[in-house]
Tab-separated table of C-alpha atoms in Angstrom:
chain	number	residue	atom	x	y	z
A	1	MET	CA	12.258	14.253	-9.583
A	2	ASN	CA	11.592	16.555	-6.668
A	3	MET	CA	11.104	20.052	-7.931
A	4	SER	CA	11.675	21.742	-4.582
A	5	HIS	CA	12.161	20.434	-1.130
A	6	PRO	CA	10.699	21.598	2.261
A	7	SER	CA	12.867	23.220	4.560
A	8	VAL	CA	10.518	23.189	7.717
A	9	HIS	CA	13.261	21.751	9.978
A	10	PRO	CA	16.573	22.426	8.141
A	11	VAL	CA	19.350	20.496	9.373
A	12	GLU	CA	22.537	22.086	9.397
A	13	ALA	CA	24.982	19.855	7.788
A	14	PRO	CA	28.546	19.693	9.568
A	15	PRO	CA	31.249	21.609	7.861
A	16	VAL	CA	33.271	19.415	5.599
A	17	THR	CA	37.183	19.704	6.349
A	18	ASP	CA	39.860	17.527	5.069
A	19	GLY	CA	41.399	16.820	8.415
A	20	GLY	CA	43.211	20.208	9.230
A	21	ALA	CA	41.954	23.124	10.965
A	22	VAL	CA	39.106	21.482	12.776
A	23	ASN	CA	39.421	23.884	15.636
A	24	VAL	CA	38.655	26.814	13.763
A	25	PRO	CA	35.204	26.374	11.809
A	26	VAL	CA	34.967	28.909	9.292
A	27	PRO	CA	31.216	30.254	8.737
A	28	ARG	CA	30.129	29.327	5.088
A	29	VAL	CA	27.913	31.682	3.421
A	30	ARG	CA	24.938	29.601	2.232
A	31	MET	CA	23.258	30.770	-1.152
A	32	LYS	CA	19.947	30.202	0.385
A	33	ASP	CA	20.514	33.151	2.819
A	34	ILE	CA	21.030	35.765	0.240
A	35	GLN	CA	18.201	38.164	0.304
A	36	GLY	CA	16.630	39.004	-3.283
A	37	MET	CA	16.678	35.493	-4.521
A	38	PRO	CA	13.261	33.582	-5.110
A	39	GLY	CA	11.547	32.574	-1.977
A	40	THR	CA	12.890	35.138	0.396
A	41	PRO	CA	11.268	38.251	1.852
A	42	GLY	CA	14.042	40.313	-0.120
A	43	GLY	CA	12.896	38.661	-3.333
A	44	LEU	CA	9.296	39.448	-2.676
A	45	PHE	CA	10.060	43.106	-1.780
A	46	LEU	CA	11.927	43.369	-5.310
A	47	ARG	CA	9.179	41.689	-7.040
A	48	LEU	CA	6.470	44.083	-5.522
A	49	CYS	CA	8.816	47.009	-6.421
A	50	GLN	CA	9.039	45.901	-10.003
A	51	PHE	CA	5.357	45.252	-10.183
A	52	LEU	CA	4.512	48.804	-8.591
A	53	PHE	CA	6.784	50.707	-10.827
A	54	ALA	CA	5.592	49.099	-13.800
A	55	VAL	CA	1.771	49.494	-12.964
A	56	VAL	CA	2.369	53.352	-12.012
A	57	ALA	CA	4.333	53.788	-15.435
A	58	LEU	CA	1.449	51.978	-17.386
A	59	SER	CA	-1.300	53.992	-15.728
A	60	ILE	CA	0.433	57.311	-16.268
A	61	MET	CA	1.363	56.651	-20.012
A	62	THR	CA	-2.157	55.580	-20.742
A	63	SER	CA	-3.655	58.362	-18.879
A	64	THR	CA	-2.264	60.641	-21.718
A	65	SER	CA	-4.677	60.985	-24.833
A	66	ASP	CA	-1.875	61.110	-27.425
A	67	PHE	CA	0.414	58.378	-26.370
A	68	VAL	CA	-0.701	56.078	-29.365
A	69	SER	CA	0.672	58.582	-32.030
A	70	VAL	CA	4.118	57.697	-30.988
A	71	THR	CA	5.279	54.185	-31.471
A	72	ALA	CA	7.815	54.020	-28.743
A	73	PHE	CA	5.187	55.005	-25.993
A	74	CYS	CA	2.890	52.428	-27.241
A	75	TYR	CA	6.009	49.995	-27.191
A	76	LEU	CA	6.517	51.257	-23.324
A	77	VAL	CA	2.924	50.356	-22.562
A	78	ALA	CA	3.247	47.021	-23.821
A	79	ALA	CA	6.550	46.330	-22.095
A	80	VAL	CA	5.498	47.485	-18.806
A	81	ALA	CA	2.324	45.535	-19.145
A	82	LEU	CA	4.526	42.442	-19.648
A	83	GLN	CA	6.773	43.275	-16.830
A	84	SER	CA	3.866	43.811	-14.252
A	85	LEU	CA	2.176	40.681	-15.021
A	86	TRP	CA	5.624	38.637	-14.862
A	87	SER	CA	6.364	40.314	-11.593
A	88	LEU	CA	2.971	39.822	-10.231
A	89	LEU	CA	3.314	36.031	-11.061
A	90	LEU	CA	6.633	35.702	-9.384
A	91	ALA	CA	5.449	37.690	-6.366
A	92	ILE	CA	2.674	35.166	-5.837
A	93	VAL	CA	5.163	32.214	-6.238
A	94	ASP	CA	7.450	34.195	-3.709
A	95	VAL	CA	4.397	34.491	-1.262
A	96	TYR	CA	3.690	30.691	-1.607
A	97	ALA	CA	7.239	29.654	-0.955
A	98	ILE	CA	7.585	31.847	1.922
A	99	LEU	CA	4.229	30.715	3.565
A	100	VAL	CA	4.803	27.130	3.160
A	101	GLN	CA	8.628	27.409	3.708
A	102	ARG	CA	9.737	26.000	0.457
A	103	CYS	CA	13.083	26.506	-1.045
A	104	LEU	CA	13.141	27.442	-4.512
A	105	ARG	CA	16.552	26.246	-5.447
A	106	ASN	CA	15.900	24.092	-8.189
A	107	ALA	CA	18.076	24.466	-11.363
A	108	ARG	CA	15.291	24.238	-13.729
A	109	ILE	CA	13.111	26.738	-11.671
A	110	ILE	CA	16.078	29.328	-11.305
A	111	SER	CA	16.801	28.651	-15.139
A	112	PHE	CA	13.114	29.819	-15.987
A	113	PHE	CA	13.360	32.796	-13.684
A	114	THR	CA	16.631	33.892	-15.121
A	115	ILE	CA	15.299	33.746	-18.758
A	116	GLY	CA	12.136	35.192	-17.835
A	117	ASP	CA	13.737	38.198	-15.939
A	118	GLY	CA	16.384	38.638	-18.806
A	119	ILE	CA	13.810	38.915	-21.200
A	120	THR	CA	11.313	41.335	-19.393
A	121	SER	CA	14.083	43.534	-17.952
A	122	THR	CA	15.754	43.969	-21.584
A	123	LEU	CA	12.311	44.808	-23.014
A	124	THR	CA	11.515	47.317	-20.162
A	125	PHE	CA	15.061	48.896	-20.191
A	126	ALA	CA	14.433	49.352	-24.161
A	127	ALA	CA	11.204	50.754	-23.979
A	128	ALA	CA	12.364	53.247	-21.219
A	129	CYS	CA	15.549	54.059	-23.099
A	130	ALA	CA	13.332	54.833	-26.398
A	131	SER	CA	10.809	56.870	-24.432
A	132	ALA	CA	13.565	58.756	-22.737
A	133	GLY	CA	15.132	59.571	-26.184
A	134	ILE	CA	11.709	61.116	-27.401
A	135	THR	CA	10.989	62.654	-24.285
A	136	VAL	CA	14.348	64.685	-24.460
A	137	LEU	CA	13.597	65.365	-28.155
A	138	ILE	CA	10.162	66.684	-27.424
A	139	GLY	CA	11.171	68.644	-24.372
A	140	THR	CA	14.797	69.946	-24.848
A	141	ASP	CA	15.640	69.661	-28.680
A	142	LEU	CA	12.328	70.781	-30.107
A	143	ASP	CA	11.029	72.788	-27.081
A	144	GLU	CA	7.374	71.626	-27.755
A	145	CYS	CA	6.367	70.878	-24.255
A	146	GLY	CA	3.446	73.631	-24.368
A	147	GLN	CA	1.314	71.046	-26.750
A	148	ASN	CA	2.586	67.805	-25.136
A	149	HIS	CA	2.204	66.053	-21.942
A	150	CYS	CA	5.851	66.253	-21.247
A	151	ALA	CA	5.524	65.861	-17.345
A	152	ARG	CA	3.500	62.699	-17.622
A	153	PHE	CA	5.857	61.148	-20.312
A	154	GLU	CA	8.925	61.809	-18.210
A	155	THR	CA	7.295	60.452	-15.229
A	156	ALA	CA	6.282	57.279	-16.882
A	157	THR	CA	9.831	56.762	-18.400
A	158	ALA	CA	11.203	57.422	-15.001
A	159	MET	CA	8.881	54.790	-13.493
A	160	ALA	CA	9.793	52.317	-16.110
A	161	PHE	CA	13.597	52.904	-15.496
A	162	LEU	CA	13.008	52.327	-11.723
A	163	SER	CA	11.120	48.875	-12.867
A	164	TRP	CA	14.139	47.864	-14.829
A	165	VAL	CA	16.424	48.884	-11.880
A	166	SER	CA	14.569	46.547	-9.494
A	167	VAL	CA	14.385	43.812	-11.943
A	168	SER	CA	18.275	43.768	-12.260
A	169	PRO	CA	19.148	42.498	-8.966
A	170	SER	CA	16.504	39.608	-9.489
A	171	PHE	CA	18.115	38.554	-12.842
A	172	LEU	CA	21.616	38.954	-11.629
A	173	LEU	CA	21.318	37.115	-8.416
A	174	ASN	CA	19.213	34.254	-10.275
A	175	PHE	CA	22.121	34.230	-12.923
A	176	TRP	CA	24.835	33.968	-10.085
A	177	SER	CA	23.017	31.290	-8.437
A	178	LEU	CA	22.583	29.234	-11.625
A	179	ALA	CA	26.364	29.821	-12.326
A	180	SER	CA	27.450	28.655	-8.843
A	181	HIS	CA	25.107	25.396	-8.880
B	1	MET	CA	50.339	37.421	-5.893
B	2	ASN	CA	50.373	36.134	-9.379
B	3	MET	CA	47.761	37.868	-11.491
B	4	SER	CA	47.759	35.336	-14.080
B	5	HIS	CA	49.835	31.827	-14.778
B	6	PRO	CA	51.324	30.473	-17.823
B	7	SER	CA	49.919	27.454	-19.357
B	8	VAL	CA	52.457	26.620	-21.878
B	9	HIS	CA	52.551	23.087	-20.653
B	10	PRO	CA	49.420	22.529	-18.994
B	11	VAL	CA	49.287	19.409	-16.824
B	12	GLU	CA	46.167	17.560	-16.724
B	13	ALA	CA	44.961	16.900	-13.050
B	14	PRO	CA	43.761	13.450	-12.241
B	15	PRO	CA	39.990	13.382	-11.837
B	16	VAL	CA	38.989	13.633	-8.158
B	17	THR	CA	37.054	10.493	-7.132
B	18	ASP	CA	35.842	9.305	-3.596
B	19	GLY	CA	36.721	5.794	-4.299
B	20	GLY	CA	33.942	4.640	-6.510
B	21	ALA	CA	33.378	4.544	-10.193
B	22	VAL	CA	37.174	4.779	-10.874
B	23	ASN	CA	36.829	2.570	-13.930
B	24	VAL	CA	34.442	5.145	-15.506
B	25	PRO	CA	36.291	8.475	-15.947
B	26	VAL	CA	33.900	11.247	-16.699
B	27	PRO	CA	35.155	13.820	-19.113
B	28	ARG	CA	34.767	17.128	-17.169
B	29	VAL	CA	34.067	20.321	-19.028
B	30	ARG	CA	36.912	22.923	-18.319
B	31	MET	CA	35.701	26.463	-17.916
B	32	LYS	CA	39.093	27.284	-19.615
B	33	ASP	CA	37.820	25.655	-22.912
B	34	ILE	CA	34.816	27.742	-23.345
B	35	GLN	CA	35.174	29.906	-26.606
B	36	GLY	CA	34.359	33.491	-25.941
B	37	MET	CA	36.044	33.928	-22.582
B	38	PRO	CA	39.097	36.368	-22.363
B	39	GLY	CA	42.280	34.869	-23.637
B	40	THR	CA	40.401	32.542	-26.272
B	41	PRO	CA	40.221	33.051	-30.101
B	42	GLY	CA	36.377	33.086	-29.676
B	43	GLY	CA	36.829	36.037	-27.159
B	44	LEU	CA	39.158	37.905	-29.758
B	45	PHE	CA	36.791	37.475	-32.231
B	46	LEU	CA	33.774	38.818	-30.093
B	47	ARG	CA	35.964	41.690	-29.416
B	48	LEU	CA	36.810	42.591	-32.811
B	49	CYS	CA	33.142	42.345	-33.751
B	50	GLN	CA	32.130	44.785	-31.065
B	51	PHE	CA	34.867	47.084	-32.132
B	52	LEU	CA	34.044	47.107	-35.890
B	53	PHE	CA	30.266	47.414	-35.362
B	54	ALA	CA	30.926	50.385	-32.832
B	55	VAL	CA	33.325	51.903	-35.217
B	56	VAL	CA	30.991	51.659	-38.102
B	57	ALA	CA	27.994	53.059	-36.041
B	58	LEU	CA	30.245	55.973	-35.215
B	59	SER	CA	31.359	56.658	-38.668
B	60	ILE	CA	28.045	56.581	-39.812
B	61	MET	CA	26.277	58.759	-37.392
B	62	THR	CA	29.318	61.343	-37.334
B	63	SER	CA	28.934	61.654	-41.265
B	64	THR	CA	25.569	63.085	-40.999
B	65	SER	CA	25.531	66.809	-40.633
B	66	ASP	CA	22.628	67.007	-38.250
B	67	PHE	CA	23.066	64.620	-35.731
B	68	VAL	CA	24.149	67.186	-33.141
B	69	SER	CA	20.603	68.669	-33.116
B	70	VAL	CA	19.300	65.442	-31.475
B	71	THR	CA	20.500	64.625	-27.830
B	72	ALA	CA	20.117	60.760	-28.366
B	73	PHE	CA	22.146	60.776	-31.297
B	74	CYS	CA	24.882	62.617	-29.620
B	75	TYR	CA	24.632	60.196	-26.849
B	76	LEU	CA	24.793	57.515	-29.460
B	77	VAL	CA	28.173	58.892	-30.721
B	78	ALA	CA	29.593	58.973	-26.985
B	79	ALA	CA	28.410	55.560	-26.115
B	80	VAL	CA	29.765	53.646	-29.416
B	81	ALA	CA	33.122	55.742	-29.090
B	82	LEU	CA	33.496	54.282	-25.449
B	83	GLN	CA	32.329	50.989	-26.910
B	84	SER	CA	34.902	50.883	-29.465
B	85	LEU	CA	37.893	52.082	-27.118
B	86	TRP	CA	36.940	49.391	-24.498
B	87	SER	CA	36.751	46.671	-27.058
B	88	LEU	CA	39.853	47.539	-28.819
B	89	LEU	CA	41.729	47.591	-25.364
B	90	LEU	CA	40.292	43.968	-24.479
B	91	ALA	CA	41.210	42.734	-28.115
B	92	ILE	CA	44.679	43.885	-27.586
B	93	VAL	CA	44.582	42.072	-24.191
B	94	ASP	CA	43.189	38.929	-25.671
B	95	VAL	CA	45.748	38.951	-28.684
B	96	TYR	CA	48.720	39.098	-25.935
B	97	ALA	CA	47.093	36.274	-24.012
B	98	ILE	CA	46.882	34.141	-26.937
B	99	LEU	CA	50.314	35.157	-28.179
B	100	VAL	CA	52.258	34.313	-24.733
B	101	GLN	CA	49.557	31.541	-23.966
B	102	ARG	CA	48.751	33.117	-20.647
B	103	CYS	CA	45.591	32.204	-18.889
B	104	LEU	CA	43.238	35.080	-18.006
B	105	ARG	CA	41.281	33.166	-15.232
B	106	ASN	CA	42.043	35.528	-12.352
B	107	ALA	CA	38.863	36.406	-10.196
B	108	ARG	CA	40.024	40.359	-10.152
B	109	ILE	CA	40.824	40.550	-13.917
B	110	ILE	CA	37.302	38.817	-14.763
B	111	SER	CA	35.816	41.110	-12.208
B	112	PHE	CA	37.132	44.126	-14.027
B	113	PHE	CA	36.077	42.771	-17.327
B	114	THR	CA	32.550	41.977	-16.054
B	115	ILE	CA	31.989	45.278	-14.548
B	116	GLY	CA	33.497	47.043	-17.644
B	117	ASP	CA	31.395	44.960	-20.047
B	118	GLY	CA	28.334	45.563	-17.932
B	119	ILE	CA	28.826	49.266	-18.208
B	120	THR	CA	29.552	49.638	-21.890
B	121	SER	CA	26.908	47.217	-22.883
B	122	THR	CA	24.200	48.857	-20.797
B	123	LEU	CA	25.302	52.480	-22.153
B	124	THR	CA	25.429	50.887	-25.900
B	125	PHE	CA	22.228	49.432	-25.683
B	126	ALA	CA	20.433	52.478	-24.059
B	127	ALA	CA	21.846	54.593	-26.856
B	128	ALA	CA	20.600	52.438	-29.580
B	129	CYS	CA	17.147	52.060	-28.333
B	130	ALA	CA	16.867	55.828	-27.702
B	131	SER	CA	18.206	56.458	-31.256
B	132	ALA	CA	15.759	53.625	-32.495
B	133	GLY	CA	12.766	55.265	-31.016
B	134	ILE	CA	13.780	58.744	-32.634
B	135	THR	CA	14.428	56.901	-35.879
B	136	VAL	CA	11.000	55.208	-35.906
B	137	LEU	CA	9.346	58.476	-34.652
B	138	ILE	CA	10.872	60.589	-37.490
B	139	GLY	CA	10.515	57.796	-40.291
B	140	THR	CA	7.071	56.159	-39.346
B	141	ASP	CA	5.026	58.469	-36.922
B	142	LEU	CA	5.933	62.010	-38.560
B	143	ASP	CA	6.967	60.637	-42.076
B	144	GLU	CA	9.841	63.124	-42.352
B	145	CYS	CA	12.336	61.238	-44.040
B	146	GLY	CA	12.345	63.683	-46.873
B	147	GLN	CA	14.386	66.196	-45.035
B	148	ASN	CA	16.415	63.742	-42.718
B	149	HIS	CA	19.022	61.264	-43.263
B	150	CYS	CA	16.830	58.267	-42.152
B	151	ALA	CA	18.765	55.669	-43.849
B	152	ARG	CA	21.977	56.654	-42.140
B	153	PHE	CA	20.381	57.102	-38.799
B	154	GLU	CA	18.859	53.567	-39.153
B	155	THR	CA	22.096	52.022	-40.280
B	156	ALA	CA	23.992	53.547	-37.242
B	157	THR	CA	21.485	52.515	-34.696
B	158	ALA	CA	21.377	48.977	-36.328
B	159	MET	CA	25.326	48.776	-36.081
B	160	ALA	CA	24.955	49.813	-32.451
B	161	PHE	CA	22.625	47.118	-31.763
B	162	LEU	CA	24.848	44.594	-33.370
B	163	SER	CA	27.730	45.774	-31.141
B	164	TRP	CA	25.650	45.373	-28.122
B	165	VAL	CA	24.662	41.901	-29.312
B	166	SER	CA	28.398	40.850	-29.644
B	167	VAL	CA	29.199	42.403	-26.045
B	168	SER	CA	26.517	40.424	-24.397
B	169	PRO	CA	28.016	37.121	-24.892
B	170	SER	CA	31.189	38.411	-23.213
B	171	PHE	CA	29.612	40.051	-20.198
B	172	LEU	CA	27.320	36.772	-19.593
B	173	LEU	CA	30.452	34.350	-20.033
B	174	ASN	CA	32.591	36.555	-17.742
B	175	PHE	CA	29.749	36.718	-14.975
B	176	TRP	CA	29.219	33.057	-15.284
B	177	SER	CA	32.880	32.275	-14.786
B	178	LEU	CA	33.192	34.633	-11.967
B	179	ALA	CA	30.101	33.175	-10.265
B	180	SER	CA	31.515	29.565	-10.896
B	181	HIS	CA	34.965	30.456	-9.365
């Protein structure tokens, strides 16, 4: 079974009509053309955004010395590390697909991407929310920013949220593509 | 335009074949039969679970006197209140659909349900994660359960997570149904 098929010289299939309205060809939107899906430049852009935001969140959080004393911050580090690895892997796949003009529209591949995106985005979002809760607790409720790295915690949390925001379209587009197969 | 159509006496459409393999009728899985979608007993069960878990989380969290001093706990109360209202509303719609045997398979209705489920589930999950982060901070990192209602905070957080777990299938099924239309 072919896992993917080359599309170097794509042949446009004639529109299927049932005898009527032949003179008015309706332009059909092809799933392939939606930017943001695997193997498209938009998809590669989303992956790079996810990767960059996750790496920035990881770097800022690990640059604070006392993040290990809070469980939620350790969890954030683990989640964005996983997110950055996953996004980097998929970015490489996208670069390959774009370079060799291969179409990644196989149900198994898209299922794998959808499940991976679902898991990593849920973990990243959960970590960002937990960190946000604690950042607000330290900064607003307890007002103890003097002895904590509030600015760095907030920046790392915001970057994790941005990473989640850029994973969500990938997940939703893949899920949509899977359902409309 | 009809927003829904009655299905008291559903007529099974003959399977569409293109001339071949007429003797081997393949049973087609109808989207309508998937339990958990709007208008099915499974969907009603999911809505009641969401509602009950959200109401229990709301009750337990508001029964603690000091939840107002932590922003994340206030946010949890607001999120599960919204979740319980939304789920109750959709449970009433499901009961109506089941009683009058109406089919809720309209693209606009399902879009509305999908967006509502997406928003409420994201808010509930975010609130549950933020509360979990603070509960772990109080209970494990700072070890201050003696002067806090740790057990109640943990129970309310767990109920909010369970509410999110029961909203997710509704969201995914609606989104799937929307995409496969």
